[in-house]
mmCIF file of C-alpha atoms and ligand atoms in Angstrom:
data_model
loop_
_atom_site.group_PDB
_atom_site.id
_atom_site.type_symbol
_atom_site.label_atom_id
_atom_site.label_comp_id
_atom_site.label_asym_id
_atom_site.label_seq_id
_atom_site.Cartn_x
_atom_site.Cartn_y
_atom_site.Cartn_z
ATOM 1 C CA UNK J 1 0.000 0.000 0.000
ATOM 2 C CA UNK J 2 1.299 3.426 -0.930
ATOM 3 C CA UNK J 3 0.174 5.171 2.241
ATOM 4 C CA UNK J 4 2.183 3.198 4.830
ATOM 5 C CA UNK J 5 5.009 4.764 6.859
ATOM 6 C CA UNK J 6 8.293 4.305 5.006
ATOM 7 C CA UNK J 7 10.822 6.586 6.695
ATOM 8 C CA UNK J 8 11.391 7.683 10.294
ATOM 9 C CA UNK J 9 13.899 10.469 10.946
ATOM 10 C CA UNK J 10 14.848 11.954 14.300
ATOM 11 C CA UNK J 11 16.434 15.389 13.971
ATOM 12 C CA UNK J 12 18.428 16.700 16.912
ATOM 13 C CA UNK J 13 19.368 20.258 16.098
ATOM 14 C CA UNK J 14 20.055 23.681 17.523
ATOM 15 C CA UNK J 15 18.519 26.546 15.603
ATOM 16 C CA UNK J 16 19.288 28.976 18.489
ATOM 17 C CA UNK J 17 18.345 26.293 21.081
ATOM 18 C CA UNK J 18 18.105 22.489 21.140
ATOM 19 C CA UNK J 19 15.124 20.703 19.619
ATOM 20 C CA UNK J 20 14.278 17.071 18.869
ATOM 21 C CA UNK J 21 11.968 16.725 15.871
ATOM 22 C CA UNK J 22 10.419 13.572 14.454
ATOM 23 C CA UNK J 23 9.752 13.395 10.715
ATOM 24 C CA UNK J 24 7.656 10.525 9.344
ATOM 25 C CA UNK J 25 7.329 10.025 5.586
ATOM 26 C CA UNK J 26 4.831 7.720 3.886
ATOM 27 C CA UNK J 27 5.551 5.690 0.754
ATOM 28 C CA UNK J 28 3.612 8.227 -1.298
ATOM 29 C CA UNK J 29 5.652 11.110 0.125
ATOM 30 C CA UNK J 30 3.397 12.655 2.771
ATOM 31 C CA UNK J 31 5.444 14.110 5.616
ATOM 32 C CA UNK J 32 4.288 14.397 9.238
ATOM 33 C CA UNK J 33 6.185 16.322 11.932
ATOM 34 C CA UNK J 34 6.250 15.858 15.699
ATOM 35 C CA UNK J 35 8.195 17.566 18.495
ATOM 36 C CA UNK J 36 9.920 15.408 21.138
ATOM 37 C CA UNK J 37 12.024 18.038 22.902
ATOM 38 C CA UNK J 38 12.623 17.386 26.607
ATOM 39 C CA UNK J 39 14.681 20.326 27.806
ATOM 40 C CA UNK J 40 18.051 19.100 29.102
ATOM 41 C CA UNK J 41 17.386 15.445 28.189
ATOM 42 C CA UNK J 42 17.252 15.722 24.381
ATOM 43 C CA UNK J 43 19.484 12.771 23.552
ATOM 44 C CA UNK J 44 17.531 10.389 25.778
ATOM 45 C CA UNK J 45 14.281 10.976 23.914
ATOM 46 C CA UNK J 46 16.101 10.941 20.547
ATOM 47 C CA UNK J 47 17.497 7.491 21.357
ATOM 48 C CA UNK J 48 14.099 6.274 22.570
ATOM 49 C CA UNK J 49 12.636 7.294 19.217
ATOM 50 C CA UNK J 50 15.497 6.132 17.002
ATOM 51 C CA UNK J 51 16.322 2.875 18.732
ATOM 52 C CA UNK J 52 12.995 1.672 20.099
ATOM 53 C CA UNK J 53 10.042 3.398 18.429
ATOM 54 C CA UNK J 54 11.182 4.140 14.876
ATOM 55 C CA UNK J 55 11.710 0.502 13.820
ATOM 56 C CA UNK J 56 8.177 -0.341 15.025
ATOM 57 C CA UNK J 57 6.630 2.328 12.828
ATOM 58 C CA UNK J 58 8.011 1.246 9.462
ATOM 59 C CA UNK J 59 5.258 -0.313 7.343
ATOM 60 C CA UNK J 60 2.507 0.768 9.768
ATOM 61 C CA UNK J 61 -0.747 2.455 8.686
ATOM 62 C CA UNK J 62 -0.465 6.154 9.700
ATOM 63 C CA UNK J 63 -4.261 6.446 9.729
ATOM 64 C CA UNK J 64 -4.565 4.199 12.813
ATOM 65 C CA UNK J 65 -3.616 7.048 15.145
ATOM 66 C CA UNK J 66 -5.289 5.787 18.322
ATOM 67 C CA UNK J 67 -4.139 2.217 17.753
ATOM 68 C CA UNK J 68 -0.522 3.347 17.301
ATOM 69 C CA UNK J 69 -0.831 5.396 20.521
ATOM 70 C CA UNK J 70 -2.141 2.383 22.449
ATOM 71 C CA UNK J 71 0.531 0.131 20.898
ATOM 72 C CA UNK J 72 3.353 2.462 21.942
ATOM 73 C CA UNK J 73 1.859 3.087 25.406
ATOM 74 C CA UNK J 74 0.516 -0.328 26.453
ATOM 75 C CA UNK J 75 2.985 -2.323 24.407
ATOM 76 C CA UNK J 76 6.010 -1.033 26.283
ATOM 77 C CA UNK J 77 5.078 -2.235 29.803
ATOM 78 C CA UNK J 78 7.322 0.557 31.314
ATOM 79 C CA UNK J 79 4.749 3.285 31.079
ATOM 80 C CA UNK J 80 4.523 7.028 31.608
ATOM 81 C CA UNK J 81 7.413 9.383 32.344
ATOM 82 C CA UNK J 82 8.596 12.355 30.282
ATOM 83 C CA UNK J 83 10.884 10.510 27.852
ATOM 84 C CA UNK J 84 8.472 7.795 26.754
ATOM 85 C CA UNK J 85 5.482 10.144 26.669
ATOM 86 C CA UNK J 86 7.356 12.792 24.642
ATOM 87 C CA UNK J 87 8.277 10.083 22.131
ATOM 88 C CA UNK J 88 4.677 8.867 21.903
ATOM 89 C CA UNK J 89 3.487 12.467 21.667
ATOM 90 C CA UNK J 90 5.807 13.168 18.743
ATOM 91 C CA UNK J 91 4.526 10.118 16.850
ATOM 92 C CA UNK J 92 0.911 11.048 17.596
ATOM 93 C CA UNK J 93 1.306 14.632 16.350
ATOM 94 C CA UNK J 94 3.125 13.467 13.217
ATOM 95 C CA UNK J 95 0.270 11.037 12.457
ATOM 96 C CA UNK J 96 -2.352 13.779 12.886
ATOM 97 C CA UNK J 97 -0.238 15.968 10.579
ATOM 98 C CA UNK J 98 -0.204 13.205 7.948
ATOM 99 C CA UNK J 99 -3.979 12.771 8.254
ATOM 100 C CA UNK J 100 -4.495 16.496 7.745
ATOM 101 C CA UNK J 101 -2.269 16.561 4.687
ATOM 102 C CA UNK J 102 -3.847 13.421 3.211
ATOM 103 C CA UNK J 103 -7.346 14.861 3.587
ATOM 104 C CA UNK J 104 -6.309 18.438 2.695
ATOM 105 C CA UNK J 105 -7.708 19.817 5.955
ATOM 106 C CA UNK J 106 -6.164 21.941 8.696
ATOM 107 C CA UNK J 107 -5.901 19.953 11.884
ATOM 108 C CA UNK J 108 -8.535 21.970 13.753
ATOM 109 C CA UNK J 109 -11.127 20.910 11.161
ATOM 110 C CA UNK J 110 -10.385 17.238 11.934
ATOM 111 C CA UNK J 111 -10.660 17.931 15.678
ATOM 112 C CA UNK J 112 -14.260 19.091 15.359
ATOM 113 C CA UNK J 113 -13.855 22.522 13.811
ATOM 114 C CA UNK J 114 -13.628 25.976 15.344
ATOM 115 C CA UNK J 115 -15.401 26.676 18.618
ATOM 116 C CA UNK J 116 -13.868 30.173 18.785
ATOM 117 C CA UNK J 117 -12.741 32.829 16.351
ATOM 118 C CA UNK J 118 -9.378 33.465 17.998
ATOM 119 C CA UNK J 119 -7.285 31.974 20.757
ATOM 120 C CA UNK J 120 -6.272 33.962 23.832
ATOM 121 C CA UNK J 121 -2.598 33.955 24.696
ATOM 122 C CA UNK J 122 -0.266 35.365 27.304
ATOM 123 C CA UNK J 123 3.208 36.822 26.934
ATOM 124 C CA UNK J 124 6.056 37.118 29.416
ATOM 125 C CA UNK J 125 7.168 40.365 31.051
ATOM 126 C CA UNK J 126 10.354 40.168 33.076
ATOM 127 C CA UNK J 127 12.358 42.791 34.885
ATOM 128 C CA UNK J 128 14.807 42.799 37.760
ATOM 129 C CA UNK J 129 13.071 45.780 39.272
ATOM 130 C CA UNK J 130 9.653 47.361 38.943
ATOM 131 C CA UNK J 131 10.512 50.032 36.312
ATOM 132 C CA UNK J 132 12.115 47.415 34.034
ATOM 133 C CA UNK J 133 9.158 45.087 34.541
ATOM 134 C CA UNK J 134 6.572 47.779 33.813
ATOM 135 C CA UNK J 135 8.414 48.702 30.630
ATOM 136 C CA UNK J 136 7.926 45.164 29.301
ATOM 137 C CA UNK J 137 4.328 45.051 30.520
ATOM 138 C CA UNK J 138 3.651 48.262 28.587
ATOM 139 C CA UNK J 139 5.362 46.900 25.456
ATOM 140 C CA UNK J 140 3.082 43.823 25.481
ATOM 141 C CA UNK J 141 0.022 46.007 26.063
ATOM 142 C CA UNK J 142 0.997 48.219 23.127
ATOM 143 C CA UNK J 143 1.420 45.115 20.944
ATOM 144 C CA UNK J 144 -2.203 44.210 21.753
ATOM 145 C CA UNK J 145 -1.783 41.491 24.403
ATOM 146 C CA UNK J 146 -4.294 41.480 27.262
ATOM 147 C CA UNK J 147 -2.750 38.752 29.416
ATOM 148 C CA UNK J 148 0.751 39.038 30.811
ATOM 149 C CA UNK J 149 2.905 36.824 32.997
ATOM 150 C CA UNK J 150 5.037 38.897 35.353
ATOM 151 C CA UNK J 151 8.332 37.670 36.848
ATOM 152 C CA UNK J 152 10.791 39.793 38.762
ATOM 153 C CA UNK J 153 14.033 39.794 40.738
ATOM 154 C CA UNK J 154 14.103 39.185 44.491
ATOM 155 C CA UNK J 155 16.234 41.443 46.733
ATOM 156 C CA UNK J 156 19.401 39.651 47.800
ATOM 157 C CA UNK J 157 19.332 36.994 45.037
ATOM 158 C CA UNK J 158 21.561 37.104 41.944
ATOM 159 C CA UNK J 159 19.625 34.773 39.677
ATOM 160 C CA UNK J 160 15.872 34.238 39.797
ATOM 161 C CA UNK J 161 13.661 31.914 37.755
ATOM 162 C CA UNK J 162 12.038 33.656 34.777
ATOM 163 C CA UNK J 163 14.412 36.625 34.645
ATOM 164 C CA UNK J 164 17.379 37.301 32.403
ATOM 165 C CA UNK J 165 19.768 40.163 31.871
ATOM 166 C CA UNK J 166 18.486 40.600 28.282
ATOM 167 C CA UNK J 167 14.870 40.874 27.071
ATOM 168 C CA UNK J 168 14.630 37.211 25.992
ATOM 169 C CA UNK J 169 14.618 34.582 28.714
ATOM 170 C CA UNK J 170 16.067 31.126 28.071
ATOM 171 C CA UNK J 171 16.027 28.819 31.089
ATOM 172 C CA UNK J 172 18.496 26.210 29.761
ATOM 173 C CA UNK J 173 22.116 27.228 30.297
ATOM 174 C CA UNK J 174 24.787 25.957 27.883
ATOM 175 C CA UNK J 175 27.504 23.729 29.281
ATOM 176 C CA UNK J 176 28.192 20.285 30.645
ATOM 177 C CA UNK J 177 26.389 20.793 33.978
ATOM 178 C CA UNK J 178 23.444 22.784 35.312
ATOM 179 C CA UNK J 179 23.967 26.289 36.685
ATOM 180 C CA UNK J 180 23.372 26.391 40.472
ATOM 181 C CA UNK J 181 21.139 29.157 41.765
ATOM 182 C CA UNK J 182 20.534 30.280 45.350
ATOM 183 C CA UNK J 183 16.924 30.501 46.472
ATOM 184 C CA UNK J 184 15.370 32.229 49.485
ATOM 185 C CA UNK J 185 11.654 31.669 50.015
ATOM 186 C CA UNK J 186 11.240 34.237 52.817
ATOM 187 C CA UNK J 187 12.713 37.056 50.702
ATOM 188 C CA UNK J 188 10.530 36.013 47.773
ATOM 189 C CA UNK J 189 7.352 35.913 49.867
ATOM 190 C CA UNK J 190 8.110 39.318 51.398
ATOM 191 C CA UNK J 191 8.707 40.861 47.969
ATOM 192 C CA UNK J 192 6.338 39.396 45.380
ATOM 193 C CA UNK J 193 2.868 40.483 46.653
ATOM 194 C CA UNK J 194 3.948 44.142 46.541
ATOM 195 C CA UNK J 195 5.276 43.768 42.991
ATOM 196 C CA UNK J 196 2.075 42.145 41.749
ATOM 197 C CA UNK J 197 -0.009 44.849 43.455
ATOM 198 C CA UNK J 198 2.113 47.579 41.828
ATOM 199 C CA UNK J 199 1.691 46.007 38.382
ATOM 200 C CA UNK J 200 -2.076 45.832 38.904
ATOM 201 C CA UNK J 201 -2.131 49.479 39.957
ATOM 202 C CA UNK J 202 -0.195 50.358 36.791
ATOM 203 C CA UNK J 203 -2.292 48.410 34.240
ATOM 204 C CA UNK J 204 -5.769 48.802 35.722
ATOM 205 C CA UNK J 205 -8.421 46.099 35.961
ATOM 206 C CA UNK J 206 -8.765 44.847 32.402
ATOM 207 C CA UNK J 207 -5.416 43.048 32.061
ATOM 208 C CA UNK J 208 -4.991 39.385 33.056
ATOM 209 C CA UNK J 209 -1.939 39.026 35.317
ATOM 210 C CA UNK J 210 -0.241 35.656 35.733
ATOM 211 C CA UNK J 211 2.718 34.626 37.861
ATOM 212 C CA UNK J 212 4.750 31.396 37.922
ATOM 213 C CA UNK J 213 6.023 30.295 41.351
ATOM 214 C CA UNK J 214 7.868 27.346 39.790
ATOM 215 C CA UNK J 215 7.148 24.697 42.427
ATOM 216 C CA UNK J 216 8.997 26.479 45.249
ATOM 217 C CA UNK J 217 6.598 26.781 48.185
ATOM 218 C CA UNK J 218 5.260 24.510 50.883
ATOM 219 C CA UNK J 219 1.465 24.195 50.925
ATOM 220 C CA UNK J 220 1.025 26.687 53.766
ATOM 221 C CA UNK J 221 3.407 29.197 52.165
ATOM 222 C CA UNK J 222 1.452 28.866 48.931
ATOM 223 C CA UNK J 223 -1.803 29.405 50.829
ATOM 224 C CA UNK J 224 -0.363 32.587 52.375
ATOM 225 C CA UNK J 225 0.709 33.866 48.969
ATOM 226 C CA UNK J 226 -2.657 33.065 47.396
ATOM 227 C CA UNK J 227 -4.429 35.017 50.170
ATOM 228 C CA UNK J 228 -1.978 37.908 50.024
ATOM 229 C CA UNK J 229 -2.559 38.483 46.303
ATOM 230 C CA UNK J 230 -6.353 38.141 46.358
ATOM 231 C CA UNK J 231 -6.803 41.930 46.123
ATOM 232 C CA UNK J 232 -4.668 41.900 42.936
ATOM 233 C CA UNK J 233 -7.244 39.678 41.181
ATOM 234 C CA UNK J 234 -4.710 37.404 39.484
ATOM 235 C CA UNK J 235 -5.628 35.418 36.348
ATOM 236 C CA UNK J 236 -3.645 32.640 38.085
ATOM 237 C CA UNK J 237 -0.779 31.603 40.284
ATOM 238 C CA UNK J 238 1.108 28.779 38.578
ATOM 239 C CA UNK J 239 2.957 25.819 40.086
ATOM 240 C CA UNK J 240 2.802 27.091 43.646
ATOM 241 C CA UNK J 241 3.927 23.732 45.101
ATOM 242 C CA UNK J 242 5.915 20.759 43.738
ATOM 243 C CA UNK J 243 3.721 19.183 41.071
ATOM 244 C CA UNK J 244 3.829 15.568 42.201
ATOM 245 C CA UNK J 245 2.156 16.305 45.571
ATOM 246 C CA UNK J 246 -1.437 16.582 44.445
ATOM 247 C CA UNK J 247 -2.880 16.754 47.978
ATOM 248 C CA UNK J 248 -0.835 19.901 48.635
ATOM 249 C CA UNK J 249 -3.232 21.872 46.494
ATOM 250 C CA UNK J 250 -6.193 20.848 48.642
ATOM 251 C CA UNK J 251 -4.680 22.791 51.519
ATOM 252 C CA UNK J 252 -3.930 25.786 49.285
ATOM 253 C CA UNK J 253 -7.476 25.666 47.924
ATOM 254 C CA UNK J 254 -8.994 25.697 51.411
ATOM 255 C CA UNK J 255 -7.378 29.054 52.117
ATOM 256 C CA UNK J 256 -7.639 31.103 48.943
ATOM 257 C CA UNK J 257 -9.811 31.972 45.963
ATOM 258 C CA UNK J 258 -6.808 32.914 43.816
ATOM 259 C CA UNK J 259 -7.054 30.648 40.722
ATOM 260 C CA UNK J 260 -4.458 27.870 40.564
ATOM 261 C CA UNK J 261 -2.706 26.449 37.480
ATOM 262 C CA UNK J 262 -0.387 23.448 37.353
ATOM 263 C CA UNK J 263 0.674 20.608 35.079
ATOM 264 C CA UNK J 264 3.523 21.504 32.704
ATOM 265 C CA UNK J 265 5.548 18.555 34.030
ATOM 266 C CA UNK J 266 2.651 16.067 33.940
ATOM 267 C CA UNK J 267 2.832 13.331 31.307
ATOM 268 C CA UNK J 268 -0.529 11.553 31.482
ATOM 269 C CA UNK J 269 -4.116 11.946 32.595
ATOM 270 C CA UNK J 270 -3.238 9.802 35.602
ATOM 271 C CA UNK J 271 -0.869 12.502 36.861
ATOM 272 C CA UNK J 272 -3.741 14.981 37.126
ATOM 273 C CA UNK J 273 -6.825 12.788 37.540
ATOM 274 C CA UNK J 274 -7.226 13.618 41.255
ATOM 275 C CA UNK J 275 -6.480 17.306 40.818
ATOM 276 C CA UNK J 276 -9.114 17.584 38.117
ATOM 277 C CA UNK J 277 -11.812 15.340 39.529
ATOM 278 C CA UNK J 278 -11.507 16.924 43.001
ATOM 279 C CA UNK J 279 -11.542 20.407 41.450
ATOM 280 C CA UNK J 280 -8.311 21.369 43.204
ATOM 281 C CA UNK J 281 -7.101 23.454 40.256
ATOM 282 C CA UNK J 282 -8.626 25.884 37.786
ATOM 283 C CA UNK J 283 -6.252 25.433 34.842
ATOM 284 C CA UNK J 284 -4.452 22.320 33.605
ATOM 285 C CA UNK J 285 -1.124 23.134 31.896
ATOM 286 C CA UNK J 286 -0.207 19.842 30.179
ATOM 287 C CA UNK J 287 1.604 20.310 26.853
ATOM 288 C CA UNK J 288 1.128 18.356 23.628
ATOM 289 C CA UNK J 289 4.835 17.505 23.587
ATOM 290 C CA UNK J 290 5.137 16.166 27.129
ATOM 291 C CA UNK J 291 1.781 14.493 27.682
ATOM 292 C CA UNK J 292 1.391 12.063 24.821
ATOM 293 C CA UNK J 293 0.343 14.270 21.935
ATOM 294 C CA UNK J 294 -2.983 15.495 20.649
ATOM 295 C CA UNK J 295 -4.812 12.210 21.266
ATOM 296 C CA UNK J 296 -3.953 12.105 24.966
ATOM 297 C CA UNK J 297 -4.452 15.832 25.578
ATOM 298 C CA UNK J 298 -7.983 15.520 24.199
ATOM 299 C CA UNK J 299 -8.735 12.955 26.909
ATOM 300 C CA UNK J 300 -7.248 15.135 29.654
ATOM 301 C CA UNK J 301 -9.188 18.162 28.446
ATOM 302 C CA UNK J 302 -12.417 16.149 28.219
ATOM 303 C CA UNK J 303 -11.999 15.062 31.865
ATOM 304 C CA UNK J 304 -11.250 18.673 32.765
ATOM 305 C CA UNK J 305 -14.364 19.903 30.964
ATOM 306 C CA UNK J 306 -16.586 17.626 33.035
ATOM 307 C CA UNK J 307 -15.104 19.117 36.231
ATOM 308 C CA UNK J 308 -15.087 22.782 35.280
ATOM 309 C CA UNK J 309 -11.305 22.941 34.814
ATOM 310 C CA UNK J 310 -9.902 24.837 31.827
ATOM 311 C CA UNK J 311 -7.026 23.987 29.520
ATOM 312 C CA UNK J 312 -4.033 26.324 29.372
ATOM 313 C CA UNK J 313 -1.038 24.518 27.874
ATOM 314 C CA UNK J 314 2.612 25.210 28.499
ATOM 315 C CA UNK J 315 4.248 27.183 25.657
ATOM 316 C CA UNK J 316 7.834 28.223 26.423
ATOM 317 C CA UNK J 317 10.601 28.314 23.802
ATOM 318 C CA UNK J 318 11.504 24.676 24.505
ATOM 319 C CA UNK J 319 8.058 23.643 23.193
ATOM 320 C CA UNK J 320 8.912 23.847 19.485
ATOM 321 C CA UNK J 321 6.801 25.611 16.834
ATOM 322 C CA UNK J 322 5.603 22.115 15.813
ATOM 323 C CA UNK J 323 4.048 21.429 19.231
ATOM 324 C CA UNK J 324 2.808 24.974 19.502
ATOM 325 C CA UNK J 325 0.988 24.503 16.183
ATOM 326 C CA UNK J 326 -0.670 21.349 17.523
ATOM 327 C CA UNK J 327 -1.709 23.196 20.673
ATOM 328 C CA UNK J 328 -3.168 26.111 18.740
ATOM 329 C CA UNK J 329 -5.205 23.801 16.474
ATOM 330 C CA UNK J 330 -6.445 21.963 19.564
ATOM 331 C CA UNK J 331 -7.193 25.238 21.321
ATOM 332 C CA UNK J 332 -9.290 26.640 18.504
ATOM 333 C CA UNK J 333 -11.384 23.415 18.520
ATOM 334 C CA UNK J 334 -11.700 22.718 22.286
ATOM 335 C CA UNK J 335 -14.523 24.310 24.277
ATOM 336 C CA UNK J 336 -12.794 24.445 27.683
ATOM 337 C CA UNK J 337 -9.484 25.775 26.351
ATOM 338 C CA UNK J 338 -8.837 29.074 28.124
ATOM 339 C CA UNK J 339 -5.456 30.371 27.033
ATOM 340 C CA UNK J 340 -2.209 29.330 25.319
ATOM 341 C CA UNK J 341 1.141 30.452 26.721
ATOM 342 C CA UNK J 342 3.316 31.973 23.987
ATOM 343 C CA UNK J 343 6.782 32.841 25.242
ATOM 344 C CA UNK J 344 8.047 33.564 21.718
ATOM 345 C CA UNK J 345 11.174 32.336 19.897
ATOM 346 C CA UNK J 346 14.439 33.757 18.603
ATOM 347 C CA UNK J 347 14.102 34.647 14.873
ATOM 348 C CA UNK J 348 16.173 31.642 13.833
ATOM 349 C CA UNK J 349 13.602 29.274 15.354
ATOM 350 C CA UNK J 350 10.821 30.812 13.253
ATOM 351 C CA UNK J 351 13.054 30.388 10.175
ATOM 352 C CA UNK J 352 13.941 26.790 11.041
ATOM 353 C CA UNK J 353 10.245 25.855 11.369
ATOM 354 C CA UNK J 354 8.264 27.974 8.839
ATOM 355 C CA UNK J 355 4.702 27.990 10.172
ATOM 356 C CA UNK J 356 1.190 29.024 9.228
ATOM 357 C CA UNK J 357 0.175 29.792 12.839
ATOM 358 C CA UNK J 358 0.547 33.441 13.709
ATOM 359 C CA UNK J 359 -0.341 36.216 16.105
ATOM 360 C CA UNK J 360 -3.158 38.557 15.053
ATOM 361 C CA UNK J 361 -4.490 41.352 17.276
ATOM 362 C CA UNK J 362 -2.993 39.872 20.420
ATOM 363 C CA UNK J 363 -4.434 36.399 19.744
ATOM 364 C CA UNK J 364 -3.204 33.178 18.126
ATOM 365 C CA UNK J 365 -4.503 31.795 14.833
ATOM 366 C CA UNK J 366 -3.721 28.319 13.444
ATOM 367 C CA UNK J 367 -3.762 29.278 9.750
ATOM 368 C CA UNK J 368 -5.516 27.138 7.142
ATOM 369 C CA UNK J 369 -2.769 24.986 5.676
ATOM 370 C CA UNK J 370 -3.424 21.210 5.712
ATOM 371 C CA UNK J 371 -2.295 19.397 8.848
ATOM 372 C CA UNK J 372 -0.242 21.382 11.359
ATOM 373 C CA UNK J 373 0.874 23.921 8.774
ATOM 374 C CA UNK J 374 4.531 23.678 9.846
ATOM 375 C CA UNK J 375 7.519 22.661 7.719
ATOM 376 C CA UNK J 376 11.253 22.319 8.300
ATOM 377 C CA UNK J 377 14.140 24.185 6.732
ATOM 378 C CA UNK J 378 16.688 21.353 6.644
ATOM 379 C CA UNK J 379 19.616 23.757 6.291
ATOM 380 C CA UNK J 380 18.889 25.075 9.783
ATOM 381 C CA UNK J 381 18.701 21.617 11.394
ATOM 382 C CA UNK J 382 22.321 20.550 11.509
ATOM 383 C CA UNK J 383 22.988 17.679 13.979
ATOM 384 C CA UNK J 384 26.490 19.064 14.615
ATOM 385 C CA UNK J 385 25.005 22.180 16.195
ATOM 386 C CA UNK J 386 23.599 20.283 19.186
ATOM 387 C CA UNK J 387 25.211 21.357 22.471
ATOM 388 C CA UNK J 388 24.462 20.072 25.967
ATOM 389 C CA UNK J 389 22.259 22.595 27.775
ATOM 390 C CA UNK J 390 20.703 22.011 31.183
ATOM 391 C CA UNK J 391 17.982 23.618 33.242
ATOM 392 C CA UNK J 392 19.408 25.120 36.452
ATOM 393 C CA UNK J 393 19.199 23.592 39.902
ATOM 394 C CA UNK J 394 18.492 25.618 43.058
ATOM 395 C CA UNK J 395 19.835 25.442 46.601
ATOM 396 C CA UNK J 396 18.586 27.197 49.711
ATOM 397 C CA UNK J 397 21.006 29.487 51.531
ATOM 398 C CA UNK J 398 22.054 26.597 53.784
ATOM 399 C CA UNK J 399 23.014 24.531 50.732
ATOM 400 C CA UNK J 400 20.094 22.071 50.607
ATOM 401 C CA UNK J 401 18.769 21.383 47.156
ATOM 402 C CA UNK J 402 15.268 22.686 46.502
ATOM 403 C CA UNK J 403 12.841 22.605 43.579
ATOM 404 C CA UNK J 404 13.892 24.813 40.711
HETATM 405 O O1 KDG G 501 11.945 23.627 30.298
HETATM 406 C C1 KDG G 501 11.390 24.263 31.413
HETATM 407 C C2 KDG G 501 10.696 25.533 31.007
HETATM 408 O O2 KDG G 501 9.889 25.274 29.920
HETATM 409 C C3 KDG G 501 9.860 26.096 32.133
HETATM 410 O O3 KDG G 501 10.715 26.541 33.142
HETATM 411 C C4 KDG G 501 8.998 27.231 31.624
HETATM 412 O O4 KDG G 501 7.730 27.220 33.658
HETATM 413 C C5 KDG G 501 7.810 27.504 32.476
HETATM 414 C C6 KDG G 501 6.657 28.172 31.858
HETATM 415 O O5 KDG G 501 5.638 28.295 32.533
HETATM 416 O O6 KDG G 501 6.764 28.553 30.703
HETATM 417 MG MG1 MG G 502 5.665 27.285 34.332
#
């Protein structure tokens, strides 16, 4: 049969930053793309795809998307986890891309069609101090964005999550080992409510303000923060506690009405089943790339819909334009999809992955090309460019390791 999968390629490349991209080609020349980037563990997922998954795909029917998902998930016995689920996710997205191209339809049409005219997004504003932060907030407002994530420096700390010396933030540092940062929760908790209140005062009521705590607080500290910022009227506080302790959020919830978002490090519906079904969160942040692709995200979002939880996927620069495309198509076709993070990319990344998705009037649009609407410029995906790059680690002032 001419439509079976004939070629499986795993591209590890560095157009400005590391990405792992899966390219499947059918015998009749249809190409499907998937993103398998796991920041700081790129070669592990590349090997998983090349050595264990790729050989199983040759000669398979790309139209059996759900069956391939189940085969790669149930057939492996060692289930879940970021590496395996990113690999499965990449295959799943590539198969949806092939289906779109074979039928000549943009992916959102195959996912049920538009439920909204445009997709809300949020951008990042970062500044060491309040004037620098407000400058970036104003720039996003002027560019038409209504929802802004605000991250700022903490007095006494040299490096803080979400902040960089330049305007573009890249969490992964180049080099053979992670950068070590010092973290001080008390200083952070003393400082951040005042910053968020000052930003609210500056922008007025109509702007959605988001803040990422990056897993750093104990449940009672998170509860205190949630209460302290209630007058600010946050869109959400993200990742207030370490993500694997689902019960922690029950305690936070009992103390505050500030909306809670979590889930960028979750890989399956089973990682967030309790959080969703017990209504302990307001937004689920799972990403196409890290939680098993479009097929699995649809299941997570369906569970969330039943429980009044909204979808708000992760979208930093390490989620490639391929995954972002998948998320935007899903978002335009999913009723309980609230907002898509869009951190933005260096120019070279846009050139390396030419894409139909785009920003229009402060919102995201998927474009109308068949499938994902993303291609690859092979000249910008040179395997020799790959360089080890790790996410930082953090230690408290006494030297104990803490969540980064
Ligand atoms: O690879 C890790 C980053 O993607 C993460 O630190 C970004 O927390 C993040 C966010 O919300 O975008
Ligand atoms: Mg985050």
